[in-house]
Amino acid sequence: MTMHTSSETAALLDGIRTFIEPAHVRVDPDSCLNYGRDWTRLYAPNPLAVVLPGNVEQVRQLVRYANEHRLPLVPSGGRTGLSGAAVACRGELVVSLERLNRILDFDPVDRSVTCQAGVVTEAVQNFAREQGLYYPVDFASRGSSQIGGNIATNAGGIKVVRYGLTRDWVTGLKVITGRGDLLDLNRGLIKNASGYDLRHLFIGSEGTLGIIVEATLKLTRPLHEPSVMVLGVPDLNGIMAIYGLLRGKLELSAFEFFSEMALRHVLKKGLHRPFDTETPYYVLTEFENPDGLQTDEALALFEHCAEQGWLADGVISQSETQAKELWRLREDISESISEHQPYKNDIAVRISRVPALLAEIDGLLAREYPDFEVLWYGHIGDGNLHINILKPASMESAAFAKQCGTVSEHLFAVLQRHGGSISAEHGVGLTKKPYLHYTRDETEIGYLRAIKQVFDPNGIMNPGKIFD
Ligand code: S2G
Ligand code: ZN
């Protein structure tokens, strides 16, 4: 990374101020701290400056200027990422898209909305609801994450079992490539067999190929009166047996799990147990239940699972309010444990491999982490497990991260044998970069580098993220 003298830095920033308003070229410590990091707390933010372009043309000019001066750029959305992809810790220029925050178009025939990258996820969800439609990509950080960042990490969340990932809902994408070219990709078409679909390269690219500035998103009909069931599960094996039964009978929109240890952290924040029975694991599932017509079926399935010994207790929501309260038991986990600086795993295997993987890693983690609190939760219905190891208060962060990193090698070796991914939805960024080879082999990583070379020949786009 080129280090600049203070006079060189001043000249560089003055050059930017010739095409971006000076008020939006910031060097104050607060801006550098807040815009230089994401939700990981493992890296000291250290950006050269923070720039907030006000339109697509300014983004394009900035990328061209950055190429001319070999100035590394870190695109920045809501900075809710958990792998360090939006961290600027090596003198990069942070490019915040927050001023590009307008919903530009809606077409009721296409059932699509076009918005700028800086629109907050929840604003898109609310806009869709106002049109009588639904944007079905949903997760706990919806109130602060931005559409551009969701696309750059191909965000998943809690409805993937029915609606898939962000990738499945992007029908158009405007990007500024690392060369400073504006590409208008797919333009909202459902069908377009005109060669490589470059849109899908940018989805999940974590800012390493260019900057997403605008997206056209498909919308769908709303869920009809979803009901939520929370089930008390005695052991991990029952979870996927329950899933196999329910998914064939109910229109599931979510199938999540969490451990008793995870639940206790949420309960400490004032929420109530779903029922009196305490079990090692819990399942939270949501299914469409218009006019309550599926309730009898759900209760019959519950009885069957109980007879099989797969569950020990359960509750089904009787109102939208209760459904929301039950969801909080799952969705509040991440925030409830953040004070413990958790080491996060976000792994995925094919659904068919979940039981075998659970059996192998349950023993491994108990053996490797005898003294740490290990929390299990996640989107088990799509094969995605979040395993968070809480840092003991007495332990230094660096020593803790080192020890967890060592255990990760064992965990990822098991994962590799099951054909899994070291990162299901949080991306690779900086935290998972050392382990990328467990999921992508050297030949494949060579192709990733070659693609980056095409879109970002001067290596200014989020350098050091995903791979070096
Ligand atoms: C979740 C949120 C981040 C985390 O709760 O599903 O993706 O791992 C996570 O705490
Ligand atoms: Zn998740």
XYZ file of C-alpha atoms and ligand atoms in Angstrom:
479
model
C 0.000 0.000 0.000
C 1.419 3.400 -0.980
C 1.852 5.632 2.058
C 1.453 9.340 1.311
C 3.219 12.270 2.957
C 0.858 14.794 4.517
C 1.414 17.228 1.655
C 0.749 14.481 -0.901
C -2.429 13.559 0.988
C -3.520 17.201 1.069
C -2.941 17.496 -2.687
C -4.824 14.223 -3.365
C -7.839 15.355 -1.339
C -7.771 18.842 -2.875
C -7.948 17.137 -6.248
C -11.100 15.274 -5.142
C -12.596 18.507 -3.863
C -12.529 19.830 -7.422
C -15.370 17.436 -8.326
C -16.940 16.491 -4.977
C -18.179 19.186 -2.585
C -15.530 19.807 0.122
C -18.099 19.126 2.864
C -18.283 15.568 1.555
C -14.546 14.950 1.697
C -13.980 14.255 5.369
C -10.820 13.664 7.412
C -12.213 14.269 10.908
C -11.445 11.478 13.427
C -15.113 10.609 14.023
C -15.770 10.071 10.315
C -12.561 8.066 9.908
C -13.499 5.866 12.878
C -17.153 5.306 11.972
C -16.725 4.925 8.212
C -13.451 2.996 8.491
C -14.939 -0.117 10.088
C -17.839 -2.545 9.891
C -19.324 -4.704 12.694
C -16.096 -6.639 13.134
C -13.928 -5.134 15.849
C -10.697 -6.873 14.929
C -9.057 -4.116 12.869
C -8.119 -0.530 13.784
C -9.849 1.767 11.255
C -7.260 3.895 9.464
C -8.657 5.420 6.246
C -6.915 8.227 4.385
C -10.285 10.025 4.292
C -14.004 9.442 3.781
C -15.666 10.654 0.583
C -19.443 10.786 0.090
C -20.268 11.253 -3.600
C -23.732 12.656 -4.319
C -24.389 11.027 -7.681
C -23.244 8.301 -10.064
C -21.113 10.684 -12.136
C -19.150 11.719 -9.042
C -18.556 8.025 -8.229
C -17.264 7.500 -11.758
C -14.973 10.535 -11.596
C -13.668 9.346 -8.218
C -12.809 5.867 -9.518
C -11.020 7.371 -12.522
C -9.128 9.765 -10.246
C -8.207 6.845 -7.962
C -6.828 4.917 -10.938
C -4.739 7.904 -11.982
C -3.261 8.240 -8.495
C -3.269 4.537 -7.567
C -5.503 5.425 -4.655
C -7.105 2.321 -3.012
C -10.863 2.604 -2.482
C -13.117 0.830 0.048
C -16.808 1.031 -0.935
C -18.976 1.555 2.146
C -22.697 0.954 2.711
C -24.319 0.319 6.079
C -21.105 -1.289 7.368
C -23.029 -4.103 9.070
C -20.614 -6.653 7.581
C -19.060 -9.328 9.780
C -15.957 -10.287 7.808
C -14.101 -6.961 7.569
C -14.871 -6.374 3.873
C -15.810 -2.710 4.558
C -12.850 -2.083 6.856
C -10.320 0.582 5.772
C -7.266 -0.091 7.945
C -4.435 0.583 5.496
C -4.842 4.181 4.407
C -7.545 3.519 1.817
C -10.146 6.077 0.788
C -13.607 5.115 2.039
C -16.313 5.756 -0.559
C -19.627 5.970 1.257
C -22.741 5.463 -0.880
C -25.084 6.787 1.808
C -25.930 9.952 -0.175
C -27.144 7.801 -3.077
C -30.279 6.956 -1.090
C -33.219 7.439 -3.433
C -35.823 4.995 -4.697
C -35.815 5.904 -8.387
C -38.571 3.884 -9.995
C -41.301 1.321 -9.414
C -43.137 -0.623 -12.081
C -46.292 -2.499 -11.010
C -46.297 -4.575 -14.182
C -42.682 -5.703 -13.750
C -43.258 -5.752 -9.966
C -39.814 -4.212 -9.658
C -38.249 -1.328 -7.795
C -35.101 0.528 -8.874
C -33.105 2.143 -6.092
C -29.720 3.670 -5.476
C -27.126 1.623 -3.586
C -27.366 3.667 -0.390
C -31.036 2.910 0.258
C -31.456 1.104 3.592
C -32.792 -2.458 3.258
C -35.800 -1.778 5.486
C -36.757 1.221 3.310
C -37.049 -1.130 0.320
C -39.088 -3.595 2.404
C -41.431 -0.780 3.535
C -41.736 0.638 0.013
C -42.669 -2.819 -1.317
C -45.294 -3.209 1.416
C -46.804 0.184 0.492
C -47.241 -1.157 -3.069
C -48.937 -4.308 -1.694
C -45.826 -6.354 -2.469
C -42.899 -7.903 -0.567
C -39.098 -7.757 -0.802
C -38.288 -11.124 0.812
C -34.594 -10.775 1.696
C -34.626 -10.172 5.454
C -32.233 -10.211 8.426
C -31.668 -8.541 11.773
C -29.521 -5.667 10.420
C -32.306 -4.553 7.995
C -32.523 -1.135 9.698
C -28.946 -0.127 8.975
C -27.672 -2.275 6.098
C -27.881 -0.798 2.598
C -28.962 -2.447 -0.650
C -25.537 -1.910 -2.242
C -23.820 -3.743 0.603
C -26.466 -6.497 0.610
C -25.705 -7.066 -3.082
C -21.930 -6.845 -2.615
C -22.132 -9.684 -0.057
C -25.097 -11.552 -1.605
C -26.850 -11.260 1.762
C -29.020 -14.213 2.856
C -30.842 -13.993 6.177
C -33.931 -15.677 7.544
C -36.191 -16.350 4.530
C -33.722 -18.122 2.229
C -35.439 -21.530 2.507
C -38.328 -20.153 0.470
C -37.042 -17.022 -1.281
C -33.345 -17.629 -1.846
C -30.589 -15.012 -1.556
C -30.159 -11.399 -2.695
C -28.748 -12.775 -5.957
C -32.168 -14.220 -6.792
C -33.878 -10.827 -6.583
C -31.502 -8.543 -8.513
C -32.742 -8.109 -12.098
C -30.633 -5.080 -12.926
C -27.399 -3.539 -11.657
C -25.559 -0.324 -12.449
C -21.915 -0.433 -11.451
C -18.783 1.649 -11.833
C -16.050 -0.877 -12.596
C -12.563 -0.601 -11.128
C -11.560 0.907 -14.501
C -14.104 3.718 -14.026
C -16.573 2.460 -16.644
C -20.317 2.624 -16.035
C -22.018 -0.708 -16.836
C -25.817 -1.016 -16.947
C -26.270 -4.751 -16.421
C -29.378 -6.713 -17.456
C -31.671 -3.672 -17.038
C -34.465 -5.533 -15.201
C -34.958 -8.243 -17.820
C -36.232 -11.643 -16.647
C -34.730 -13.311 -19.713
C -31.540 -12.189 -21.437
C -29.419 -14.831 -23.150
C -26.912 -12.378 -24.632
C -23.671 -13.775 -23.212
C -22.002 -13.804 -19.789
C -24.228 -12.330 -17.063
C -21.801 -9.813 -15.531
C -24.434 -8.844 -12.938
C -23.703 -12.091 -11.128
C -19.996 -11.346 -10.915
C -20.700 -8.155 -8.985
C -23.204 -9.841 -6.657
C -21.005 -11.137 -3.821
C -17.868 -9.331 -5.089
C -17.415 -7.417 -1.803
C -16.363 -4.208 -3.563
C -13.341 -5.832 -5.236
C -14.496 -5.422 -8.856
C -16.076 -1.983 -8.710
C -18.787 0.024 -6.956
C -22.503 -0.870 -7.103
C -24.444 2.392 -7.557
C -27.985 1.284 -8.496
C -30.085 -1.893 -8.435
C -33.369 -3.087 -9.879
C -34.995 -5.596 -7.533
C -37.879 -7.996 -8.166
C -40.735 -7.997 -5.649
C -43.302 -10.687 -4.899
C -46.693 -11.093 -3.235
C -46.745 -10.765 0.560
C -46.770 -13.789 2.846
C -50.365 -14.633 3.804
C -50.731 -14.481 7.602
C -47.557 -16.352 8.536
C -47.581 -18.325 11.786
C -44.454 -18.991 13.810
C -43.724 -22.167 15.770
C -40.894 -22.535 18.274
C -40.085 -26.154 19.167
C -37.960 -27.489 22.023
C -35.555 -30.086 20.568
C -33.627 -32.562 22.792
C -30.806 -33.212 20.330
C -29.352 -31.995 17.043
C -30.458 -35.083 15.081
C -34.122 -34.300 15.601
C -33.810 -30.899 13.933
C -33.381 -32.091 10.363
C -35.923 -34.885 10.857
C -38.475 -32.228 11.825
C -37.442 -30.141 8.809
C -37.880 -33.109 6.468
C -41.415 -33.671 7.732
C -42.604 -30.047 7.930
C -41.248 -28.890 4.570
C -43.310 -31.520 2.797
C -46.553 -30.453 4.447
C -46.352 -26.716 5.231
C -45.383 -23.756 3.028
C -42.308 -22.893 5.121
C -40.770 -19.411 4.810
C -38.167 -19.937 7.542
C -36.484 -22.791 9.409
C -33.988 -21.571 12.005
C -32.369 -23.098 15.074
C -30.586 -21.890 18.196
C -29.130 -23.485 21.306
C -30.226 -23.036 24.924
C -26.915 -21.259 25.530
C -27.780 -18.719 22.822
C -31.324 -18.335 24.165
C -30.048 -17.521 27.663
C -28.187 -14.482 26.321
C -31.371 -13.204 24.705
C -33.396 -13.869 27.878
C -30.882 -11.772 29.845
C -32.059 -8.821 27.746
C -35.599 -9.196 29.096
C -37.360 -11.536 26.675
C -39.406 -14.502 27.952
C -38.943 -18.213 27.372
C -41.222 -19.591 24.610
C -42.445 -22.305 27.039
C -41.432 -23.772 30.419
C -39.471 -26.761 29.149
C -35.747 -26.114 28.763
C -34.141 -28.095 25.908
C -30.587 -28.069 24.484
C -31.832 -26.710 21.124
C -34.815 -24.870 19.661
C -36.256 -24.657 16.181
C -38.069 -21.563 14.969
C -40.131 -22.139 11.838
C -42.541 -19.888 9.956
C -45.219 -20.995 7.518
C -48.069 -19.420 5.613
C -51.308 -19.944 7.484
C -54.096 -18.011 5.735
C -57.271 -17.929 7.883
C -55.546 -20.390 10.239
C -56.302 -23.201 7.789
C -52.866 -24.795 8.343
C -53.022 -24.742 12.151
C -54.572 -28.208 12.484
C -51.985 -29.641 10.092
C -49.190 -27.954 12.051
C -50.503 -29.330 15.342
C -50.826 -32.835 13.882
C -47.224 -32.629 12.650
C -46.169 -31.386 16.079
C -47.793 -34.459 17.678
C -46.073 -36.774 15.218
C -42.671 -35.217 15.936
C -43.329 -35.524 19.667
C -44.196 -39.230 19.263
C -40.892 -39.708 17.423
C -39.059 -38.053 20.317
C -37.769 -35.286 17.986
C -39.245 -32.533 20.132
C -40.228 -32.068 23.777
C -42.377 -28.949 23.723
C -43.517 -26.157 21.466
C -45.649 -23.090 20.895
C -47.461 -21.727 17.842
C -48.082 -17.990 17.531
C -51.674 -16.866 18.098
C -51.123 -13.330 16.820
C -48.772 -11.207 14.751
C -47.478 -9.676 17.983
C -46.642 -13.080 19.415
C -45.021 -14.116 16.123
C -42.772 -11.036 16.331
C -41.893 -11.853 19.978
C -40.948 -15.405 19.026
C -38.793 -14.138 16.134
C -36.904 -11.910 18.569
C -35.674 -15.025 20.416
C -33.710 -15.836 17.246
C -33.012 -12.443 15.728
C -31.777 -10.798 18.922
C -29.010 -13.368 19.467
C -26.357 -11.499 17.512
C -26.893 -8.206 19.316
C -27.258 -9.919 22.708
C -23.789 -11.470 22.450
C -21.906 -8.617 20.715
C -20.542 -7.386 24.082
C -18.628 -10.702 24.336
C -16.669 -9.943 21.128
C -17.636 -13.332 19.621
C -15.458 -15.154 17.127
C -17.983 -15.859 14.374
C -18.269 -18.870 12.136
C -20.758 -18.726 9.284
C -20.485 -22.097 7.585
C -22.673 -23.884 5.049
C -23.104 -27.393 3.707
C -25.715 -28.956 1.469
C -28.865 -29.608 3.489
C -28.391 -33.367 3.071
C -24.995 -33.078 4.797
C -26.186 -31.145 7.869
C -26.731 -34.174 10.168
C -23.297 -35.661 9.369
C -21.575 -32.289 9.771
C -23.339 -31.566 13.072
C -22.288 -34.951 14.433
C -18.639 -34.349 13.497
C -18.235 -30.749 14.640
C -20.252 -31.053 17.855
C -17.551 -33.323 19.273
C -14.720 -31.303 17.695
C -15.843 -28.003 19.202
C -16.466 -29.538 22.629
C -12.931 -30.968 22.497
C -11.216 -27.905 21.072
C -13.104 -25.294 23.074
C -13.382 -26.933 26.523
C -13.260 -23.612 28.337
C -15.099 -21.323 25.939
C -18.823 -20.700 25.609
C -19.871 -21.924 22.155
C -23.240 -20.749 20.818
C -25.012 -22.503 17.974
C -27.677 -20.806 15.893
C -28.519 -20.073 12.282
C -30.450 -20.830 9.151
C -30.247 -24.609 9.411
C -32.996 -25.077 6.806
C -30.620 -23.850 4.103
C -27.559 -25.563 5.576
C -26.087 -22.407 7.179
C -24.792 -22.637 10.770
C -23.581 -19.673 12.818
C -21.249 -20.941 15.537
C -20.093 -18.123 17.801
C -17.362 -18.557 20.393
C -17.587 -15.951 23.157
C -14.345 -14.352 24.299
C -13.708 -14.931 28.005
C -13.580 -11.498 29.677
C -10.137 -12.254 31.077
C -8.643 -13.195 27.700
C -6.778 -10.798 25.400
C -8.558 -10.339 22.046
C -5.448 -11.204 20.018
C -4.799 -14.429 21.962
C -8.476 -15.373 21.697
C -8.594 -14.719 17.946
C -5.382 -16.743 17.499
C -6.736 -19.734 19.411
C -10.059 -19.601 17.557
C -8.172 -19.325 14.283
C -6.347 -22.548 15.089
C -9.606 -24.338 15.847
C -11.053 -22.930 12.623
C -8.410 -24.879 10.684
C -9.799 -28.120 12.161
C -13.400 -27.016 11.645
C -12.787 -26.001 8.022
C -10.938 -29.240 7.272
C -14.064 -31.136 8.347
C -16.200 -28.710 6.355
C -14.028 -29.258 3.279
C -14.631 -33.003 3.492
C -18.368 -32.267 3.396
C -17.992 -29.947 0.383
C -19.050 -26.984 2.497
C -18.215 -23.266 2.496
C -16.223 -21.341 5.080
C -18.594 -18.428 4.493
C -22.302 -18.962 3.870
C -23.553 -15.368 3.806
C -21.167 -12.998 5.622
C -18.533 -13.004 2.880
C -14.759 -13.524 3.069
C -13.478 -9.961 3.578
C -10.419 -10.067 5.824
C -11.497 -12.507 8.555
C -12.015 -15.541 6.329
C -9.319 -14.774 3.743
C -6.699 -17.074 5.346
C -9.141 -19.993 5.017
C -10.432 -19.397 1.468
C -8.481 -22.430 0.186
C -10.713 -24.743 2.229
C -13.564 -23.789 -0.098
C -11.959 -22.611 -3.376
C -8.962 -24.506 -4.788
C -5.887 -22.749 -6.193
C -7.032 -23.158 -9.797
C -10.361 -21.509 -9.007
C -8.698 -18.739 -7.005
C -6.514 -18.141 -10.065
C -9.669 -17.479 -12.086
C -10.971 -15.112 -9.411
C -7.715 -13.150 -9.656
C -7.954 -13.097 -13.472
C -11.499 -11.713 -13.295
C -10.372 -9.052 -10.818
C -7.575 -8.120 -13.274
C -10.165 -7.464 -15.988
C -12.376 -5.214 -13.864
C -9.717 -3.626 -11.652
C -6.360 -3.731 -13.510
C -4.708 -1.243 -11.121
C -5.869 -3.130 -8.026
C -7.513 -0.092 -6.420
C -10.825 -1.772 -5.561
C -10.905 -2.932 -1.943
C -7.390 -4.433 -2.170
C -6.583 -7.281 0.227
C -10.204 -8.410 0.608
C -11.199 -12.002 -0.303
C -7.648 -12.727 -1.548
C -4.303 -10.923 -1.956
C -27.697 -14.131 11.983
C -26.161 -12.235 12.110
C -24.759 -12.037 12.382
C -24.174 -13.025 13.372
O -28.084 -13.847 13.121
O -28.297 -14.851 11.173
O -26.189 -13.662 10.165
O -23.609 -14.060 12.977
C -26.360 -13.619 11.559
O -24.289 -12.771 14.561
Zn -27.271 -15.313 9.418
